[in-house]
Each structure stands twice: as structure tokens, then as C-alpha cells.
Amino acid sequence: MKKVLTIIIGFVHDFAAGCWAATVMAIYWLNRQSFSAEVADVMLGLKKQFFWAGIVCVATVFVTGAGRSFTYVDNVYGKDAENMRRKMLIRKHVLLLLVFGSGIFWQYIMVFR
């Protein structure tokens, strides 16, 4: 059961990250378009929906990421490799927090400015 849970959590984690990236691109694309006054309010509403869907995706990434930390077995590849893996995971997560934070800020500016 733990192996199945590991696969499902990993899939949801990666899928939510991809969906978040798609919301960023959708807002960017909508923001670059010029719409008539009649359609502009509808498009603003659509951009807001993409923004909030992106926030849900980021929350899902965080929750499933926490879940992933409980599903992996330590020292699968040996102690040295495990120590290197942990260091690289910390670096990856710092980088991804910057990416997610910057992306959310960019989305916010494009939607709510």
C-alpha cells in the first residue's frame, strides 16, 4: 500500500506543479491580448480564475510535497549518496520556492494591477 501511495502522491505533486505552470502561461497569454471593452471584464474574470486555480495548485504541491517526505525510504543508495541527495533536495526546494514565489507575484501583477 505504501508503494501505491508513494506513486499517487508523486503523480499528484508533479501534475499540480505542471498545472500551476499552465496557469502562469494562460494568464501571461491573456494579458498580452487586447480585448474590446465588452469582453475585457469577462477576460479579467477568467484571469482571476486562473490565478486562484494556480494558488490551489501551489497549495497542492506543498501538501503533496510534505506527503512525499514521509513515503521515501532512507539510505536506498547508501549513506553517502543519501547525504548528497538530501543536500540537492534542499537546494532544489530553495530554488523552487523562489520560482513559485516569483511566478505567483508575476501572476498577481498581471491580474490585479
Coordinates of C-alpha atoms in Angstrom, one line a residue:
M1 CA 0.0 0.0 0.0
K2 CA 2.9 2.4 0.8
K3 CA 4.3 1.9 -2.7
V4 CA 1.0 2.8 -4.3
L5 CA 0.6 5.8 -2.1
T6 CA 4.1 6.9 -3.0
I7 CA 3.3 6.7 -6.7
I8 CA 0.0 8.5 -6.3
I9 CA 1.4 11.3 -4.2
G10 CA 4.3 11.8 -6.6
F11 CA 2.0 11.9 -9.6
V12 CA -0.4 14.5 -7.9
H13 CA 2.7 16.6 -6.9
D14 CA 4.1 16.7 -10.4
F15 CA 0.7 17.2 -12.0
A16 CA -0.1 20.1 -9.8
A17 CA 3.2 21.7 -10.5
G18 CA 2.6 21.4 -14.2
C19 CA -0.9 22.8 -13.8
W20 CA 0.4 25.8 -11.9
A21 CA 2.9 26.5 -14.8
A22 CA 0.0 26.3 -17.2
T23 CA -1.9 28.9 -15.2
V24 CA 1.1 31.2 -15.4
M25 CA 1.2 30.8 -19.1
A26 CA -2.5 31.2 -19.5
I27 CA -2.5 34.5 -17.6
Y28 CA 0.5 35.7 -19.5
W29 CA -1.2 34.9 -22.8
L30 CA -4.4 36.6 -21.8
N31 CA -2.6 39.6 -20.5
R32 CA -0.9 40.1 -23.9
Q33 CA -4.1 40.1 -25.8
S34 CA -6.2 43.2 -26.5
F35 CA -9.9 42.9 -25.9
S36 CA -12.8 45.1 -26.6
A37 CA -14.4 46.9 -23.7
E38 CA -17.4 44.4 -23.8
V39 CA -15.1 41.4 -23.4
A40 CA -12.5 42.9 -21.1
D41 CA -14.4 42.3 -17.9
V42 CA -15.0 38.7 -18.8
M43 CA -11.3 38.2 -19.5
L44 CA -10.4 39.8 -16.2
G45 CA -12.7 37.3 -14.5
L46 CA -11.0 34.5 -16.4
K47 CA -7.6 35.7 -15.4
K48 CA -8.7 35.8 -11.8
Q49 CA -10.0 32.2 -12.1
F50 CA -6.6 31.1 -13.4
F51 CA -4.9 33.0 -10.6
W52 CA -6.9 31.3 -7.9
A53 CA -6.6 27.9 -9.6
G54 CA -2.8 28.5 -9.6
I55 CA -2.9 29.1 -5.9
V56 CA -4.8 25.9 -5.3
C57 CA -2.1 24.1 -7.4
V58 CA 0.7 25.6 -5.3
A59 CA -1.1 24.5 -2.1
T60 CA -1.4 21.0 -3.6
V61 CA 2.3 21.0 -4.5
F62 CA 3.2 21.9 -0.9
V63 CA 0.8 19.4 0.7
T64 CA 1.9 16.5 -1.5
G65 CA 5.5 17.5 -1.2
A66 CA 5.1 17.2 2.6
G67 CA 3.5 13.8 2.0
R68 CA 6.4 12.7 -0.2
S69 CA 8.8 13.3 2.6
F70 CA 7.1 10.5 4.6
T71 CA 6.9 8.0 1.8
Y72 CA 10.6 7.7 0.9
V73 CA 12.9 5.1 2.5
D74 CA 16.2 6.3 3.8
N75 CA 19.6 5.0 2.6
V76 CA 18.4 3.3 -0.5
Y77 CA 21.6 4.1 -2.3
G78 CA 23.9 4.2 0.6
K79 CA 24.8 6.7 3.3
D80 CA 27.0 9.0 1.1
A81 CA 24.5 9.1 -1.8
E82 CA 21.7 9.8 0.6
N83 CA 23.5 12.7 2.2
M84 CA 24.1 14.2 -1.3
R85 CA 20.5 13.6 -2.3
R86 CA 19.3 15.5 0.8
K87 CA 21.7 18.4 0.1
M88 CA 20.5 18.6 -3.5
L89 CA 16.8 18.4 -2.4
I90 CA 17.3 21.3 -0.1
R91 CA 18.9 23.4 -2.9
K92 CA 16.1 22.3 -5.3
H93 CA 13.4 23.4 -2.9
V94 CA 15.0 26.8 -2.2
L95 CA 15.2 27.4 -6.0
L96 CA 11.6 26.2 -6.5
L97 CA 10.3 28.4 -3.7
L98 CA 11.9 31.3 -5.5
V99 CA 10.3 30.2 -8.8
F100 CA 6.9 29.7 -7.2
G101 CA 7.1 33.0 -5.3
S102 CA 8.2 34.9 -8.3
G103 CA 5.6 33.3 -10.5
I104 CA 2.8 34.0 -8.1
F105 CA 3.9 37.6 -7.8
W106 CA 4.1 37.9 -11.6
Q107 CA 0.6 36.5 -11.9
Y108 CA -0.7 38.8 -9.2
I109 CA 0.7 41.8 -11.0
M110 CA -0.8 40.8 -14.4
V111 CA -4.2 40.1 -12.9
F112 CA -4.7 42.7 -10.2
R113 CA -2.8 45.7 -11.3

